[in-house]
JSON list of C-alpha atoms in Angstrom, two decimals:
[
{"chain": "A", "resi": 461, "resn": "UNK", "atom": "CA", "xyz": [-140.03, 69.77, -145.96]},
{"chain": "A", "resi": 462, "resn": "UNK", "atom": "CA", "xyz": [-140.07, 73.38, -147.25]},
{"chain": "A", "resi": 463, "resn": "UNK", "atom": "CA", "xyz": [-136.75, 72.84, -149.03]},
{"chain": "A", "resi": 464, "resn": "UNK", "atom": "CA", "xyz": [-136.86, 74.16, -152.50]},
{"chain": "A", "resi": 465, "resn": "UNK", "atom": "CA", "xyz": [-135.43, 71.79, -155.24]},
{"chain": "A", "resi": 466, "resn": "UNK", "atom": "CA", "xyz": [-132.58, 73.61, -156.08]},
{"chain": "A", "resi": 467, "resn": "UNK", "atom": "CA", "xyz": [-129.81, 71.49, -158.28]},
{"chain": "A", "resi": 468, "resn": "UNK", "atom": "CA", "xyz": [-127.88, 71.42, -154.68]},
{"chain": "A", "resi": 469, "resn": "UNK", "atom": "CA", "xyz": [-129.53, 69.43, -152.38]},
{"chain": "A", "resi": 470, "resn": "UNK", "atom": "CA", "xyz": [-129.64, 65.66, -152.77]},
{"chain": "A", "resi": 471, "resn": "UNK", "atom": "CA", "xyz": [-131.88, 62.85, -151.11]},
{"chain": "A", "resi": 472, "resn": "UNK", "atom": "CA", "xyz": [-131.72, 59.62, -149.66]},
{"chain": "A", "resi": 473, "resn": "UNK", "atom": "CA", "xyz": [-133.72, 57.48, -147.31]},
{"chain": "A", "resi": 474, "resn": "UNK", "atom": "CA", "xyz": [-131.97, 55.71, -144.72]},
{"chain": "A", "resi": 475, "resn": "UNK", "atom": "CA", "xyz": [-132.13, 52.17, -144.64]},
{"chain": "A", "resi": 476, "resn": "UNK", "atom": "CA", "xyz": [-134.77, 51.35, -141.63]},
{"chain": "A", "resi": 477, "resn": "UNK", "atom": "CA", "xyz": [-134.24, 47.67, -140.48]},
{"chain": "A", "resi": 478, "resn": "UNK", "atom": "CA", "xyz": [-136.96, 45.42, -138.77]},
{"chain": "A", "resi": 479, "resn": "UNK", "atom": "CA", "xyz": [-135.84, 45.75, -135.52]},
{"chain": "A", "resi": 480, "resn": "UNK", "atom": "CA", "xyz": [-135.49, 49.92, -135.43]},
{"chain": "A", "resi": 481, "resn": "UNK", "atom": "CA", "xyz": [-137.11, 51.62, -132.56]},
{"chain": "A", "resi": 482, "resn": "UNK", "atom": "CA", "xyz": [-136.59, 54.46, -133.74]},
{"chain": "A", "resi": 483, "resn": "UNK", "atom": "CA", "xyz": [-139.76, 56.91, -135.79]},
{"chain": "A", "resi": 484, "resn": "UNK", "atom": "CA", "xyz": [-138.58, 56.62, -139.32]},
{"chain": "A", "resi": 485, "resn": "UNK", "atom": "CA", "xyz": [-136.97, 60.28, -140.40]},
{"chain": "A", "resi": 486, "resn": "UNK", "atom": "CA", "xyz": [-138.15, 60.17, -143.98]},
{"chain": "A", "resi": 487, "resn": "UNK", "atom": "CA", "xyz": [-135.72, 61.45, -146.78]},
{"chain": "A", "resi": 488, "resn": "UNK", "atom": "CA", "xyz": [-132.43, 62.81, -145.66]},
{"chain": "A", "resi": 489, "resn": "UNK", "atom": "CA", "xyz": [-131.09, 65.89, -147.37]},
{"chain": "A", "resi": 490, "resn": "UNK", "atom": "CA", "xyz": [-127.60, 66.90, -148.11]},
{"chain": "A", "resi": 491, "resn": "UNK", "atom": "CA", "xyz": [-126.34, 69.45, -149.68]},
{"chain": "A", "resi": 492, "resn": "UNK", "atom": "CA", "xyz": [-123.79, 69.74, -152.96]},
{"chain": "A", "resi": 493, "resn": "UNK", "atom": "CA", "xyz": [-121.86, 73.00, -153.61]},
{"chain": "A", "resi": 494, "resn": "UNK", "atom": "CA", "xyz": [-122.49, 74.74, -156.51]},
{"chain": "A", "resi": 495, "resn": "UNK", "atom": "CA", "xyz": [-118.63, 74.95, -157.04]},
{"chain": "A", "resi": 496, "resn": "UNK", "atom": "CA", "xyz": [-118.55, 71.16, -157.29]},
{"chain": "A", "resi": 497, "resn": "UNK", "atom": "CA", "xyz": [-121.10, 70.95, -160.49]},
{"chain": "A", "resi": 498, "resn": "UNK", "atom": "CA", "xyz": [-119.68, 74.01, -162.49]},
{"chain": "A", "resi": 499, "resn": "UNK", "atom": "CA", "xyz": [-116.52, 72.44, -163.49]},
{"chain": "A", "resi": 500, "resn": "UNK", "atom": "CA", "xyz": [-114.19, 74.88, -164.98]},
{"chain": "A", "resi": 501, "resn": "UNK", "atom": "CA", "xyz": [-115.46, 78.57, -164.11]},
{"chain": "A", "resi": 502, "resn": "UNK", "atom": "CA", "xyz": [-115.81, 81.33, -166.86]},
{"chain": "A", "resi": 503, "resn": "UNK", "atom": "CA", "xyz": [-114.06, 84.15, -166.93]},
{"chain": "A", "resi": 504, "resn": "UNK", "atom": "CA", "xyz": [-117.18, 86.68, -166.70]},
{"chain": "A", "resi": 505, "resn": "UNK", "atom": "CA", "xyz": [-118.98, 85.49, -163.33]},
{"chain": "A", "resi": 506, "resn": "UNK", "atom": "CA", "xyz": [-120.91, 88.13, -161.66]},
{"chain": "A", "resi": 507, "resn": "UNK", "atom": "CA", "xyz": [-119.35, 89.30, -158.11]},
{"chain": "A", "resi": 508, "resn": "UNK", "atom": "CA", "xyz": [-120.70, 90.66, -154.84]},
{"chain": "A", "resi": 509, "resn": "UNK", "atom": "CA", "xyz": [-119.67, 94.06, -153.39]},
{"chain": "A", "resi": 510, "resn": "UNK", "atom": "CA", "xyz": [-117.16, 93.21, -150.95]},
{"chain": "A", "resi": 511, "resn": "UNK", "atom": "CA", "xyz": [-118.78, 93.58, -147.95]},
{"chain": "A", "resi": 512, "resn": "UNK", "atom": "CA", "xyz": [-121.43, 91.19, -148.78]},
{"chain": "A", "resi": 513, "resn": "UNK", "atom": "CA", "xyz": [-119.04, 89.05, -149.89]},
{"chain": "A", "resi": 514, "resn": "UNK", "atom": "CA", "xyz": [-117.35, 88.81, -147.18]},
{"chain": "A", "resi": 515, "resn": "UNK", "atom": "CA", "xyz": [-120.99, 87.65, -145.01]},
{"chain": "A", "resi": 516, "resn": "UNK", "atom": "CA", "xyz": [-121.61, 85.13, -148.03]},
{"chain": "A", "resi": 517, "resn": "UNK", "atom": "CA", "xyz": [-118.07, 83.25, -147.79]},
{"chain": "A", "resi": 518, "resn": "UNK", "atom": "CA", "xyz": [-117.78, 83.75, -151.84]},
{"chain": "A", "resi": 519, "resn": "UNK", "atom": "CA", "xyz": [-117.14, 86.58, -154.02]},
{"chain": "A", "resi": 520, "resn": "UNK", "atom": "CA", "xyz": [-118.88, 84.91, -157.05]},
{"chain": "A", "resi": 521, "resn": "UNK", "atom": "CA", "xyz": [-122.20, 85.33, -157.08]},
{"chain": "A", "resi": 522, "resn": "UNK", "atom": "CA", "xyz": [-123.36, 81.55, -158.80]},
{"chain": "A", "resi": 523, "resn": "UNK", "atom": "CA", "xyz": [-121.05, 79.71, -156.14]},
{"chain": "A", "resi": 524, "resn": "UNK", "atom": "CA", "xyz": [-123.15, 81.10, -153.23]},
{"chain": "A", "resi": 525, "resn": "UNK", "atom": "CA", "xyz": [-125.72, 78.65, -151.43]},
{"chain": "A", "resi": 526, "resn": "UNK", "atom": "CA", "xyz": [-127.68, 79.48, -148.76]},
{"chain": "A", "resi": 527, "resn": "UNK", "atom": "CA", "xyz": [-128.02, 77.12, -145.98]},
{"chain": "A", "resi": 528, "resn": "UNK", "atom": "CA", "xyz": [-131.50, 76.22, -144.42]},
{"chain": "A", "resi": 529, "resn": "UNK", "atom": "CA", "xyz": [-131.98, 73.48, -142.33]},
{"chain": "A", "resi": 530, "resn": "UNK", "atom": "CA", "xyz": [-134.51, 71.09, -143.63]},
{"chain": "A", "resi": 531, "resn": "UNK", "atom": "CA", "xyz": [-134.81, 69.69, -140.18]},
{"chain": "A", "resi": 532, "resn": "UNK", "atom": "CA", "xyz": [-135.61, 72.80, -138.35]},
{"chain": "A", "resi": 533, "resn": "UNK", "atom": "CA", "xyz": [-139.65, 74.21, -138.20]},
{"chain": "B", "resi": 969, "resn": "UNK", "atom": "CA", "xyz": [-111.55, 99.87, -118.93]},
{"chain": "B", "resi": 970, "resn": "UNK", "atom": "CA", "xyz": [-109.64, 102.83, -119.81]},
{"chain": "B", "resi": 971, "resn": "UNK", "atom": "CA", "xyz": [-110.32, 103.27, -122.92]},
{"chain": "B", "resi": 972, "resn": "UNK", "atom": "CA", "xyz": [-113.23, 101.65, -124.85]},
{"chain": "B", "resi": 973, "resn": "UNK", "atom": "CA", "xyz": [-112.92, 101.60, -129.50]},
{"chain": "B", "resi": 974, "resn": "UNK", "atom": "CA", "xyz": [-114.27, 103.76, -131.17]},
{"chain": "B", "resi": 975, "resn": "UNK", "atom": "CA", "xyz": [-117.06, 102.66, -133.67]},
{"chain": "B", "resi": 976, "resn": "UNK", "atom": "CA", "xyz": [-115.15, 103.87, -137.02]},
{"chain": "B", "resi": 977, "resn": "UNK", "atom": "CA", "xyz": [-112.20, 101.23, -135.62]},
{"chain": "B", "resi": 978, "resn": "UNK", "atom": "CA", "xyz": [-114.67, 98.18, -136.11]},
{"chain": "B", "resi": 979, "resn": "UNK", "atom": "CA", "xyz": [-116.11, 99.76, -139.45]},
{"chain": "B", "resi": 980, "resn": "UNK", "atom": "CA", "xyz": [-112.15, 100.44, -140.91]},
{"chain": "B", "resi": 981, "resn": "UNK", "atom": "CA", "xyz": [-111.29, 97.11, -139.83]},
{"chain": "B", "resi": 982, "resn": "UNK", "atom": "CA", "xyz": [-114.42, 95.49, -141.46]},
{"chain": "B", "resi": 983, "resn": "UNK", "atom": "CA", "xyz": [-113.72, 97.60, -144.44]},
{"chain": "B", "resi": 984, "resn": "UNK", "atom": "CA", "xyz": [-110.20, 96.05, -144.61]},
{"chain": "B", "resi": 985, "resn": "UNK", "atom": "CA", "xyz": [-111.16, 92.74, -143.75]},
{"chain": "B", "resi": 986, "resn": "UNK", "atom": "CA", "xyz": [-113.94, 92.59, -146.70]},
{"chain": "B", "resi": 987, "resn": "UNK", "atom": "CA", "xyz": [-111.25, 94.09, -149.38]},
{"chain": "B", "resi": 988, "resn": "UNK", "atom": "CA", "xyz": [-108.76, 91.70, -148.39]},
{"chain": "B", "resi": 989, "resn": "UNK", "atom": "CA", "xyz": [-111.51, 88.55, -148.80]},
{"chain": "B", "resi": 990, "resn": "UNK", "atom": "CA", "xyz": [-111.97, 90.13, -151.94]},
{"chain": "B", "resi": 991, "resn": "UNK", "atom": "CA", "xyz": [-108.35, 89.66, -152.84]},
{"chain": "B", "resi": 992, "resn": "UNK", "atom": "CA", "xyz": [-108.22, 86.44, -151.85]},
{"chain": "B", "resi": 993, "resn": "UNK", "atom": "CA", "xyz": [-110.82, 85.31, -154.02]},
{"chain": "B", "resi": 994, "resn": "UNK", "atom": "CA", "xyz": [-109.28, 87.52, -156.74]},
{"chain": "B", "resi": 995, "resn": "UNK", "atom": "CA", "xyz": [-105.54, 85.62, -155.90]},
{"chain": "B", "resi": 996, "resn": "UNK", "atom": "CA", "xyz": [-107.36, 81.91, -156.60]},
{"chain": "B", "resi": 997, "resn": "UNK", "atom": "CA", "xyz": [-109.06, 82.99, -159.15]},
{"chain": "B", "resi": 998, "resn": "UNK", "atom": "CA", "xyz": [-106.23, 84.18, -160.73]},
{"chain": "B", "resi": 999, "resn": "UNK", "atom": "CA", "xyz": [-103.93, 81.20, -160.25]},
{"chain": "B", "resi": 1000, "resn": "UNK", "atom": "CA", "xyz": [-106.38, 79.43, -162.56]},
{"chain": "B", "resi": 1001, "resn": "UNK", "atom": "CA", "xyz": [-107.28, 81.89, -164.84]},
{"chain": "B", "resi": 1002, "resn": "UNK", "atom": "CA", "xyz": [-103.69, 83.71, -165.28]},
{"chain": "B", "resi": 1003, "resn": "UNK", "atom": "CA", "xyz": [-104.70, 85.09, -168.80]},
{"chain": "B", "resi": 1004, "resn": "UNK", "atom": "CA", "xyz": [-107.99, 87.28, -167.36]},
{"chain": "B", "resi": 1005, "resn": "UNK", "atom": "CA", "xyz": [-106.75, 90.86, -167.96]},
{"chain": "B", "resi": 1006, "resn": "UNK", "atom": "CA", "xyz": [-109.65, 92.02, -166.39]},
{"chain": "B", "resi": 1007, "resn": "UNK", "atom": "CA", "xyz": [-109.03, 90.29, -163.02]},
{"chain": "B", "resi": 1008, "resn": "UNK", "atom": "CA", "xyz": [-105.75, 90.96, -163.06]},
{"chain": "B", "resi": 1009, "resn": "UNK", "atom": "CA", "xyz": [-106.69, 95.43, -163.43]},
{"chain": "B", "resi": 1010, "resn": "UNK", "atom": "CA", "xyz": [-109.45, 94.58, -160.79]},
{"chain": "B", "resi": 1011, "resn": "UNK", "atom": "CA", "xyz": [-106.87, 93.10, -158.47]},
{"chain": "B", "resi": 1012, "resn": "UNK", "atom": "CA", "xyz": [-104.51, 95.57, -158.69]},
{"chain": "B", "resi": 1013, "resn": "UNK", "atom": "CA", "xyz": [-107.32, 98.30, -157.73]},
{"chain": "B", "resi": 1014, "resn": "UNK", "atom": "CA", "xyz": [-108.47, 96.57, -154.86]},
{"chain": "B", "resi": 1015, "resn": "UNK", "atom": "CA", "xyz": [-104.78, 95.44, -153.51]},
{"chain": "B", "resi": 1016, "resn": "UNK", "atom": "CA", "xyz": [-103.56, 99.40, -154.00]},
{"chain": "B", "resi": 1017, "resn": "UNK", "atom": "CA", "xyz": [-107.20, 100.05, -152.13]},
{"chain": "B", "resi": 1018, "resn": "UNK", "atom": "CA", "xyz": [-106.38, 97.90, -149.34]},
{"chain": "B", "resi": 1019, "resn": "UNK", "atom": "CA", "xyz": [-102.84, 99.22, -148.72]},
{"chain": "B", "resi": 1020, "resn": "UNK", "atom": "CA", "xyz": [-104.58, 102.96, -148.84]},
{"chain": "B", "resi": 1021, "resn": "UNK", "atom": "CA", "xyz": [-107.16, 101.69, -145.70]},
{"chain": "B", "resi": 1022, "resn": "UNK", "atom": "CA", "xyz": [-104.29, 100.19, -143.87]},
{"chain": "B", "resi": 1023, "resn": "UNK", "atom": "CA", "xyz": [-102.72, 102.96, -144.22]},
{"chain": "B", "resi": 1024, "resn": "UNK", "atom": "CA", "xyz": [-104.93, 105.35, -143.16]},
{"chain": "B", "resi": 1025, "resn": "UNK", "atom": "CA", "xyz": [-105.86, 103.25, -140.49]},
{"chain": "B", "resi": 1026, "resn": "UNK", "atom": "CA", "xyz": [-102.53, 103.22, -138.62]},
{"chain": "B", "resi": 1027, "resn": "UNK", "atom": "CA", "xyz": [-102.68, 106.46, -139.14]},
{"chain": "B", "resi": 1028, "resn": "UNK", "atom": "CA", "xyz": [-105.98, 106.46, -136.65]},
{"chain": "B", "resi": 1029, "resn": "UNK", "atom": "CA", "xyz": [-105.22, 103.52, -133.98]},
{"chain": "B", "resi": 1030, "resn": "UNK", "atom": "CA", "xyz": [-101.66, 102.45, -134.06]},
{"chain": "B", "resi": 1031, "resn": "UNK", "atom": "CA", "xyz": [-99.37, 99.71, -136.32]},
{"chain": "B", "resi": 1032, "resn": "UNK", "atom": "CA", "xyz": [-101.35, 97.30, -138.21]},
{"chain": "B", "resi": 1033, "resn": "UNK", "atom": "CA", "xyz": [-99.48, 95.28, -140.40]},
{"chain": "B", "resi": 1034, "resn": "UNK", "atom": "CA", "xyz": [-96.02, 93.98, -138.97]},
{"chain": "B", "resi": 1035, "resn": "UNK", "atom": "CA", "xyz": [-92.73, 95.38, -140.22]},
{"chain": "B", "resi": 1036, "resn": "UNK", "atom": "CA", "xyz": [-94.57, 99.05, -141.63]},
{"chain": "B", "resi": 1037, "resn": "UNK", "atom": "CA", "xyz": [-93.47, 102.70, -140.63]},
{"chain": "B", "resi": 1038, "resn": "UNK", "atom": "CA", "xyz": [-95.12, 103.69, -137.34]},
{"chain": "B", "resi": 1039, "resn": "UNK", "atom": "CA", "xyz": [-96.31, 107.15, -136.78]},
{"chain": "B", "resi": 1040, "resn": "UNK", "atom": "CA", "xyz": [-95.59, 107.08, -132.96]},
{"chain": "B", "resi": 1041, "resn": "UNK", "atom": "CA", "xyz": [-91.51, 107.81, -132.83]},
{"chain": "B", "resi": 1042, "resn": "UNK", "atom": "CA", "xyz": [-91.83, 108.15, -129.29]},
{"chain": "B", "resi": 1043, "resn": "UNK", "atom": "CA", "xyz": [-93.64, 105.24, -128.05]},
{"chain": "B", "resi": 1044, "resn": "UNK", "atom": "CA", "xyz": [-93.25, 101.38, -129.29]},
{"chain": "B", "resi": 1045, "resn": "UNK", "atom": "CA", "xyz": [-97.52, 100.51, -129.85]},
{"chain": "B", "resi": 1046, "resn": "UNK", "atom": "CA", "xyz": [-97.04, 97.20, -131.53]},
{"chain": "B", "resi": 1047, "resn": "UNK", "atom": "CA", "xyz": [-97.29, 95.30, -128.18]},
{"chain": "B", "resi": 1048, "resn": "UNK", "atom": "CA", "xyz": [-99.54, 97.09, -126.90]},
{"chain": "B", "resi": 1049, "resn": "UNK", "atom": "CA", "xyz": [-103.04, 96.51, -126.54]},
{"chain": "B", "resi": 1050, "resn": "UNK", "atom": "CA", "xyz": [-106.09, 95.78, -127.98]},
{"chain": "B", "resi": 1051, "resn": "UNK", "atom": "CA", "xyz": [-104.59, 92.39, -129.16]},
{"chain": "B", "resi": 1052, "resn": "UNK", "atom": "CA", "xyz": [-106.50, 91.14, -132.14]},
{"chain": "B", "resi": 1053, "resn": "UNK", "atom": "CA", "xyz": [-108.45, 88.88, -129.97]},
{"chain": "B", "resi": 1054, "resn": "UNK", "atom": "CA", "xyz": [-109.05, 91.54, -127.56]},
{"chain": "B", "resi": 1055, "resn": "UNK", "atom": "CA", "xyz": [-110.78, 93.92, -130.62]}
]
């Protein structure tokens, strides 16, 4: 999987019993937001312009994530 | 149709719609951080801002915020269409 390391994006393997017919996945990936991890947030964050804001869901610039899908080629 | 929207209608309303986002990231922000001068002089630029494109924009298409002036004194506009699902 292409998906960087970033400090958001946590892993688990699913628990594959003996009697699974199902291909194992591998590693799952989920993702955790950077507001979660920053606790209380300083007063001197640097902001998008508005309109980009606006397509990023966040004014703040460290609270964006992108989204890829792991999943998807 | 009758009459299709002009382009600058989609860009004023994006316009609006971004400053307003901006405001309400600005508003929780602030709730937490009441003391942040600077927020507080960046919010009131970008709420006077957003009044100014409203503004100017009913000016152009029509009533846009409910209970505002209307320019048109003969004709009632606010029920008339595009609804904002039609835009």
């Amino acid at each position: 999987m292409s998906q960087p390391n970033t400090p958001f994006r946590r892993y688990y393997l699913p628990f594959r019993g003996m009697f699974d017919p199902c291909p194992p996945i591998g590693p799952k990936v989920y993702v955790v937001p950077p507001n979660v991890l920053t606790g209380f947030q300083p007063p001197d964050y640097p902001q998008f312009p508005p309109l980009e804001a606006l397509r990023k869901g966040t004014l703040w610039e460290p609270f964006f994530d992108y989204y890829e899908s792991p999943y998807r080629k | 149709m009758e009459k299709q929207l002009p382009k600058e209608y989609y860009a004023k309303l994006e316009a609006i719609q971004a400053i307003d986002f901006v405001i309400y990231d600005l508003v929780l922000y602030l709730n937490t951080h009441p003391d942040d001068a600077q927020a507080i002089q960046q919010y009131n630029y970008y709420a006077a801002y957003s009044s100014r494109l409203k503004t100017d924009f009913e000016a152009c298409y029509g009533p846009l915020r409910f209970g505002m002036p209307v320019q048109n004194h003969q004709e009632w506009e606010w029920a008339e269409a595009p609804w904002p699902w039609q835009v």
